[in-house]
PDB file of C-alpha atoms in Angstrom:
ATOM      1  CA  UNK A   1     -28.699  18.251 -38.591  1.00 49.00           C
ATOM      2  CA  UNK A   2     -30.240  18.485 -35.112  1.00 50.00           C
ATOM      3  CA  UNK A   3     -28.424  15.309 -34.069  1.00 51.00           C
ATOM      4  CA  UNK A   4     -25.107  16.842 -35.156  1.00 51.00           C
ATOM      5  CA  UNK A   5     -25.788  19.966 -33.107  1.00 49.00           C
ATOM      6  CA  UNK A   6     -26.593  17.846 -30.033  1.00 47.00           C
ATOM      7  CA  UNK A   7     -23.380  15.889 -30.494  1.00 44.00           C
ATOM      8  CA  UNK A   8     -21.404  19.115 -30.538  1.00 49.00           C
ATOM      9  CA  UNK A   9     -23.118  20.274 -27.343  1.00 52.00           C
ATOM     10  CA  UNK A  10     -22.231  17.166 -25.372  1.00 50.00           C
ATOM     11  CA  UNK A  11     -19.621  17.919 -22.728  1.00 51.00           C
ATOM     12  CA  UNK A  12     -16.214  16.356 -23.201  1.00 51.00           C
ATOM     13  CA  UNK A  13     -14.627  14.581 -20.261  1.00 53.00           C
ATOM     14  CA  UNK A  14     -11.040  15.716 -19.860  1.00 56.00           C
ATOM     15  CA  UNK A  15      -8.580  13.460 -18.133  1.00 58.00           C
ATOM     16  CA  UNK A  16      -7.420  14.888 -14.812  1.00 57.00           C
ATOM     17  CA  UNK A  17      -4.002  16.512 -14.995  1.00 61.00           C
ATOM     18  CA  UNK A  18      -1.169  14.399 -13.673  1.00 79.00           C
ATOM     19  CA  UNK A  19       0.351  15.613 -10.446  1.00 91.00           C
ATOM     20  CA  UNK A  20       4.069  16.335 -10.081  1.00 95.00           C
ATOM     21  CA  UNK A  21       4.687  13.131  -8.099  1.00 97.00           C
ATOM     22  CA  UNK A  22       4.016   9.428  -8.408  1.00 96.00           C
ATOM     23  CA  UNK A  23       3.121   7.652  -5.148  1.00 96.00           C
ATOM     24  CA  UNK A  24       3.890   3.937  -5.022  1.00 96.00           C
ATOM     25  CA  UNK A  25       2.088   1.224  -3.069  1.00 96.00           C
ATOM     26  CA  UNK A  26       4.693   1.491  -0.295  1.00 96.00           C
ATOM     27  CA  UNK A  27       4.324   5.268  -0.023  1.00 96.00           C
ATOM     28  CA  UNK A  28       7.407   6.321  -1.967  1.00 98.00           C
ATOM     29  CA  UNK A  29       6.926   9.793  -3.478  1.00 97.00           C
ATOM     30  CA  UNK A  30       8.790  10.110  -6.774  1.00 98.00           C
ATOM     31  CA  UNK A  31       8.946  13.279  -8.838  1.00 98.00           C
ATOM     32  CA  UNK A  32       8.007  12.834 -12.473  1.00 97.00           C
ATOM     33  CA  UNK A  33      11.111  14.903 -13.203  1.00 97.00           C
ATOM     34  CA  UNK A  34      13.480  12.529 -11.406  1.00 98.00           C
ATOM     35  CA  UNK A  35      15.557  10.009 -13.352  1.00 98.00           C
ATOM     36  CA  UNK A  36      15.885   6.387 -12.296  1.00 98.00           C
ATOM     37  CA  UNK A  37      18.233   4.320 -14.430  1.00 97.00           C
ATOM     38  CA  UNK A  38      18.073   0.541 -14.080  1.00 95.00           C
ATOM     39  CA  UNK A  39      14.957   0.455 -11.915  1.00 95.00           C
ATOM     40  CA  UNK A  40      15.075  -3.356 -11.397  1.00 93.00           C
ATOM     41  CA  UNK A  41      18.292  -2.781  -9.458  1.00 95.00           C
ATOM     42  CA  UNK A  42      16.913  -0.059  -7.154  1.00 97.00           C
ATOM     43  CA  UNK A  43      15.109  -0.725  -3.857  1.00 97.00           C
ATOM     44  CA  UNK A  44      13.101   2.043  -2.186  1.00 98.00           C
ATOM     45  CA  UNK A  45      12.060   0.689   1.201  1.00 97.00           C
ATOM     46  CA  UNK A  46       9.016   2.922   1.689  1.00 96.00           C
ATOM     47  CA  UNK A  47       8.128   6.592   2.302  1.00 97.00           C
ATOM     48  CA  UNK A  48      11.194   7.703   0.337  1.00 98.00           C
ATOM     49  CA  UNK A  49      11.010  11.082  -1.441  1.00 98.00           C
ATOM     50  CA  UNK A  50      12.796  11.756  -4.732  1.00 98.00           C
ATOM     51  CA  UNK A  51      12.568  15.409  -5.694  1.00 98.00           C
ATOM     52  CA  UNK A  52      12.887  16.798  -9.264  1.00 98.00           C
ATOM     53  CA  UNK A  53      16.169  16.227 -11.098  1.00 98.00           C
ATOM     54  CA  UNK A  54      17.349  13.520  -8.721  1.00 98.00           C
ATOM     55  CA  UNK A  55      19.312  10.788 -10.473  1.00 98.00           C
ATOM     56  CA  UNK A  56      19.632   7.187  -9.268  1.00 98.00           C
ATOM     57  CA  UNK A  57      22.154   5.147 -11.265  1.00 97.00           C
ATOM     58  CA  UNK A  58      20.711   1.705 -10.726  1.00 96.00           C
ATOM     59  CA  UNK A  59      22.175   0.683 -14.069  1.00 96.00           C
ATOM     60  CA  UNK A  60      25.600   0.640 -12.381  1.00 96.00           C
ATOM     61  CA  UNK A  61      24.869  -2.660 -10.689  1.00 94.00           C
ATOM     62  CA  UNK A  62      27.320  -5.352  -9.565  1.00 90.00           C
ATOM     63  CA  UNK A  63      28.387  -7.901 -12.195  1.00 86.00           C
ATOM     64  CA  UNK A  64      26.577 -11.254 -12.367  1.00 83.00           C
ATOM     65  CA  UNK A  65      27.624 -13.885  -9.846  1.00 75.00           C
ATOM     66  CA  UNK A  66      28.245 -17.187 -11.727  1.00 71.00           C
ATOM     67  CA  UNK A  67      27.502 -19.143  -8.554  1.00 70.00           C
ATOM     68  CA  UNK A  68      24.088 -17.416  -8.206  1.00 67.00           C
ATOM     69  CA  UNK A  69      22.802 -16.820 -11.737  1.00 61.00           C
ATOM     70  CA  UNK A  70      19.245 -16.022 -10.613  1.00 58.00           C
ATOM     71  CA  UNK A  71      20.221 -13.562  -7.862  1.00 63.00           C
ATOM     72  CA  UNK A  72      19.045  -9.946  -8.055  1.00 71.00           C
ATOM     73  CA  UNK A  73      21.922  -7.533  -8.589  1.00 86.00           C
ATOM     74  CA  UNK A  74      20.853  -4.660  -6.374  1.00 94.00           C
ATOM     75  CA  UNK A  75      22.749  -1.430  -7.031  1.00 96.00           C
ATOM     76  CA  UNK A  76      21.029   1.008  -4.651  1.00 98.00           C
ATOM     77  CA  UNK A  77      18.979   0.425  -1.511  1.00 98.00           C
ATOM     78  CA  UNK A  78      17.373   3.414   0.240  1.00 98.00           C
ATOM     79  CA  UNK A  79      15.907   3.022   3.726  1.00 98.00           C
ATOM     80  CA  UNK A  80      12.532   4.298   4.918  1.00 97.00           C
ATOM     81  CA  UNK A  81      11.773   7.997   5.384  1.00 97.00           C
ATOM     82  CA  UNK A  82      14.786   9.209   3.440  1.00 98.00           C
ATOM     83  CA  UNK A  83      14.686  12.386   1.354  1.00 98.00           C
ATOM     84  CA  UNK A  84      16.660  13.250  -1.772  1.00 98.00           C
ATOM     85  CA  UNK A  85      16.598  16.942  -2.657  1.00 98.00           C
ATOM     86  CA  UNK A  86      16.448  18.607  -6.068  1.00 98.00           C
ATOM     87  CA  UNK A  87      19.414  17.730  -8.285  1.00 98.00           C
ATOM     88  CA  UNK A  88      21.003  15.146  -5.985  1.00 98.00           C
ATOM     89  CA  UNK A  89      22.613  12.017  -7.447  1.00 98.00           C
ATOM     90  CA  UNK A  90      23.261   8.517  -6.121  1.00 98.00           C
ATOM     91  CA  UNK A  91      26.092   6.823  -8.028  1.00 98.00           C
ATOM     92  CA  UNK A  92      27.040   3.324  -6.789  1.00 97.00           C
ATOM     93  CA  UNK A  93      30.722   2.980  -5.896  1.00 97.00           C
ATOM     94  CA  UNK A  94      33.265   0.897  -7.771  1.00 96.00           C
ATOM     95  CA  UNK A  95      36.378  -1.134  -7.067  1.00 92.00           C
ATOM     96  CA  UNK A  96      38.989  -3.162  -8.908  1.00 91.00           C
ATOM     97  CA  UNK A  97      38.018  -6.823  -9.165  1.00 85.00           C
ATOM     98  CA  UNK A  98      40.863  -8.972  -7.746  1.00 84.00           C
ATOM     99  CA  UNK A  99      40.046 -11.794 -10.151  1.00 80.00           C
ATOM    100  CA  UNK A 100      39.743  -9.854 -13.405  1.00 81.00           C
ATOM    101  CA  UNK A 101      41.462  -6.528 -12.620  1.00 83.00           C
ATOM    102  CA  UNK A 102      38.402  -4.846 -14.156  1.00 88.00           C
ATOM    103  CA  UNK A 103      36.503  -1.962 -12.571  1.00 91.00           C
ATOM    104  CA  UNK A 104      33.210  -3.274 -11.158  1.00 92.00           C
ATOM    105  CA  UNK A 105      30.409  -1.581  -9.263  1.00 94.00           C
ATOM    106  CA  UNK A 106      29.444  -2.560  -5.745  1.00 94.00           C
ATOM    107  CA  UNK A 107      26.111  -2.023  -3.961  1.00 95.00           C
ATOM    108  CA  UNK A 108      25.234   1.230  -2.221  1.00 98.00           C
ATOM    109  CA  UNK A 109      23.095   1.259   0.901  1.00 98.00           C
ATOM    110  CA  UNK A 110      21.432   4.409   2.266  1.00 98.00           C
ATOM    111  CA  UNK A 111      19.948   4.149   5.749  1.00 98.00           C
ATOM    112  CA  UNK A 112      16.656   5.378   7.216  1.00 97.00           C
ATOM    113  CA  UNK A 113      15.848   9.057   7.881  1.00 96.00           C
ATOM    114  CA  UNK A 114      18.710  10.213   5.646  1.00 98.00           C
ATOM    115  CA  UNK A 115      18.548  13.712   4.136  1.00 98.00           C
ATOM    116  CA  UNK A 116      20.582  14.472   1.002  1.00 98.00           C
ATOM    117  CA  UNK A 117      20.789  18.128   0.010  1.00 98.00           C
ATOM    118  CA  UNK A 118      20.446  19.866  -3.325  1.00 98.00           C
ATOM    119  CA  UNK A 119      22.993  19.103  -6.066  1.00 98.00           C
ATOM    120  CA  UNK A 120      24.909  16.670  -3.857  1.00 98.00           C
ATOM    121  CA  UNK A 121      26.668  13.669  -5.369  1.00 98.00           C
ATOM    122  CA  UNK A 122      26.885  10.542  -3.233  1.00 98.00           C
ATOM    123  CA  UNK A 123      29.118   7.619  -4.253  1.00 98.00           C
ATOM    124  CA  UNK A 124      29.337   6.036  -0.806  1.00 98.00           C
ATOM    125  CA  UNK A 125      29.287   2.328  -0.110  1.00 98.00           C
ATOM    126  CA  UNK A 126      27.023   2.964   2.861  1.00 98.00           C
ATOM    127  CA  UNK A 127      25.355   5.825   4.725  1.00 98.00           C
ATOM    128  CA  UNK A 128      23.968   5.125   8.187  1.00 97.00           C
ATOM    129  CA  UNK A 129      20.639   6.105   9.714  1.00 97.00           C
ATOM    130  CA  UNK A 130      19.859   9.726  10.641  1.00 96.00           C
ATOM    131  CA  UNK A 131      22.573  11.282   8.478  1.00 97.00           C
ATOM    132  CA  UNK A 132      22.206  14.840   7.189  1.00 98.00           C
ATOM    133  CA  UNK A 133      24.121  15.684   3.991  1.00 98.00           C
ATOM    134  CA  UNK A 134      24.020  19.353   3.030  1.00 98.00           C
ATOM    135  CA  UNK A 135      23.911  21.065  -0.360  1.00 98.00           C
ATOM    136  CA  UNK A 136      26.642  20.786  -3.013  1.00 98.00           C
ATOM    137  CA  UNK A 137      28.410  17.958  -1.204  1.00 98.00           C
ATOM    138  CA  UNK A 138      30.571  15.320  -2.887  1.00 98.00           C
ATOM    139  CA  UNK A 139      30.795  12.004  -1.054  1.00 98.00           C
ATOM    140  CA  UNK A 140      33.645  10.185  -2.769  1.00 98.00           C
ATOM    141  CA  UNK A 141      33.842   6.657  -4.067  1.00 98.00           C
ATOM    142  CA  UNK A 142      33.278   3.882  -1.493  1.00 97.00           C
ATOM    143  CA  UNK A 143      33.082   6.183   1.540  1.00 98.00           C
ATOM    144  CA  UNK A 144      31.442   4.749   4.641  1.00 98.00           C
ATOM    145  CA  UNK A 145      29.394   7.125   6.811  1.00 98.00           C
ATOM    146  CA  UNK A 146      28.158   5.829  10.154  1.00 98.00           C
ATOM    147  CA  UNK A 147      24.863   6.870  11.795  1.00 97.00           C
ATOM    148  CA  UNK A 148      24.065  10.342  13.190  1.00 97.00           C
ATOM    149  CA  UNK A 149      26.507  12.351  11.061  1.00 98.00           C
ATOM    150  CA  UNK A 150      26.167  15.906   9.732  1.00 98.00           C
ATOM    151  CA  UNK A 151      27.975  16.775   6.490  1.00 98.00           C
ATOM    152  CA  UNK A 152      28.220  20.515   5.909  1.00 98.00           C
ATOM    153  CA  UNK A 153      27.396  22.318   2.650  1.00 98.00           C
ATOM    154  CA  UNK A 154      30.130  22.187   0.021  1.00 98.00           C
ATOM    155  CA  UNK A 155      32.072  19.409   1.730  1.00 98.00           C
ATOM    156  CA  UNK A 156      34.198  17.160  -0.511  1.00 98.00           C
ATOM    157  CA  UNK A 157      34.941  13.749   0.974  1.00 98.00           C
ATOM    158  CA  UNK A 158      37.861  11.839  -0.591  1.00 98.00           C
ATOM    159  CA  UNK A 159      37.421   8.268  -1.777  1.00 97.00           C
ATOM    160  CA  UNK A 160      37.149   5.566   0.891  1.00 97.00           C
ATOM    161  CA  UNK A 161      36.860   8.028   3.786  1.00 98.00           C
ATOM    162  CA  UNK A 162      35.550   6.394   6.970  1.00 98.00           C
ATOM    163  CA  UNK A 163      33.301   8.664   9.046  1.00 98.00           C
ATOM    164  CA  UNK A 164      32.484   7.530  12.605  1.00 98.00           C
ATOM    165  CA  UNK A 165      29.162   8.013  14.313  1.00 97.00           C
ATOM    166  CA  UNK A 166      28.078  11.305  15.860  1.00 97.00           C
ATOM    167  CA  UNK A 167      30.429  13.754  14.138  1.00 98.00           C
ATOM    168  CA  UNK A 168      30.293  16.891  11.979  1.00 98.00           C
ATOM    169  CA  UNK A 169      32.245  16.753   8.727  1.00 98.00           C
ATOM    170  CA  UNK A 170      33.174  19.703   6.527  1.00 98.00           C
ATOM    171  CA  UNK A 171      35.813  21.251   4.314  1.00 98.00           C
ATOM    172  CA  UNK A 172      37.626  20.513   1.073  1.00 97.00           C
ATOM    173  CA  UNK A 173      39.051  17.987   1.536  1.00 97.00           C
ATOM    174  CA  UNK A 174      36.728  16.862   4.296  1.00 98.00           C
ATOM    175  CA  UNK A 175      37.800  16.539   7.897  1.00 98.00           C
ATOM    176  CA  UNK A 176      36.035  15.922  11.169  1.00 98.00           C
ATOM    177  CA  UNK A 177      35.241  19.272  12.780  1.00 98.00           C
ATOM    178  CA  UNK A 178      33.525  18.170  15.977  1.00 97.00           C
ATOM    179  CA  UNK A 179      30.601  16.230  17.377  1.00 97.00           C
ATOM    180  CA  UNK A 180      26.876  16.664  16.756  1.00 96.00           C
ATOM    181  CA  UNK A 181      26.105  16.405  20.479  1.00 92.00           C
ATOM    182  CA  UNK A 182      23.792  14.152  22.452  1.00 88.00           C
ATOM    183  CA  UNK A 183      20.607  16.093  21.685  1.00 85.00           C
ATOM    184  CA  UNK A 184      21.157  16.433  17.953  1.00 89.00           C
ATOM    185  CA  UNK A 185      18.056  15.531  15.956  1.00 88.00           C
ATOM    186  CA  UNK A 186      15.898  15.131  19.055  1.00 82.00           C
ATOM    187  CA  UNK A 187      13.062  17.603  19.682  1.00 74.00           C
ATOM    188  CA  UNK A 188      11.352  18.135  22.994  1.00 65.00           C
ATOM    189  CA  UNK A 189       7.726  17.045  23.020  1.00 63.00           C
ATOM    190  CA  UNK A 190       5.397  19.631  21.525  1.00 61.00           C
ATOM    191  CA  UNK A 191       8.125  21.966  20.228  1.00 68.00           C
ATOM    192  CA  UNK A 192       7.756  21.177  16.514  1.00 73.00           C
ATOM    193  CA  UNK A 193       4.842  22.425  14.442  1.00 71.00           C
ATOM    194  CA  UNK A 194       3.154  20.609  11.581  1.00 73.00           C
ATOM    195  CA  UNK A 195       5.692  19.828   8.854  1.00 70.00           C
ATOM    196  CA  UNK A 196       8.677  20.933  10.935  1.00 84.00           C
ATOM    197  CA  UNK A 197      11.683  18.643  11.312  1.00 87.00           C
ATOM    198  CA  UNK A 198      15.227  18.625  12.638  1.00 90.00           C
ATOM    199  CA  UNK A 199      18.511  17.751  10.960  1.00 93.00           C
ATOM    200  CA  UNK A 200      19.419  14.220  11.935  1.00 94.00           C
ATOM    201  CA  UNK A 201      15.966  13.572  13.328  1.00 93.00           C
ATOM    202  CA  UNK A 202      12.783  11.809  12.327  1.00 93.00           C
ATOM    203  CA  UNK A 203      11.943  12.859   8.753  1.00 94.00           C
ATOM    204  CA  UNK A 204       8.342  11.661   8.683  1.00 93.00           C
ATOM    205  CA  UNK A 205       6.990  15.207   9.046  1.00 91.00           C
ATOM    206  CA  UNK A 206       9.107  16.315   6.085  1.00 93.00           C
ATOM    207  CA  UNK A 207       7.902  13.375   4.011  1.00 94.00           C
ATOM    208  CA  UNK A 208       4.257  14.158   4.823  1.00 92.00           C
ATOM    209  CA  UNK A 209       4.718  17.766   3.693  1.00 92.00           C
ATOM    210  CA  UNK A 210       5.461  16.709   0.101  1.00 93.00           C
ATOM    211  CA  UNK A 211       2.314  16.923  -2.009  1.00 83.00           C
TER     212      UNK A 211
END
């Protein structure tokens, strides 16, 4: 009887509660509430943040190449220090295959220090470095966005739109509204506090603020 009482008194060791994020070996910070489909076809280059309810459609990968049967069919590549906000979606673009006339997916490449706002849908073929995409944006199928571009909230970019470097894009349908300016994304030394960052700038401070 005494032994049973002692057994009941022994403290139980509870497993520590899981945090809201998973941190990978390369420093990617992935919300447990994000959704990654087809993970073998997704490349996160390091220090990438995926916030809750983000969706990466890696399952929409290019078709197999008969000449390279062992090749990896990458659907989405995201460069270092990029940040995907709550509810944003990356959906690889598609095209009509000239040989089969079937609709096939093509790879999507997101550059470094790219910010994608809340509830935005991106179906671009490529997005350059230091691009800021606002909230509730639609980037249409196979668009190409060069580096240092600002896309305003609510913008809808038609399929295959080509956006040159250094411009501001907005409207429905989207149009070029002006230029970001030479100093866009660049902060003077000592002007930013801990965790502060600029649109189009270095996103490392933003990445470090995610816990």
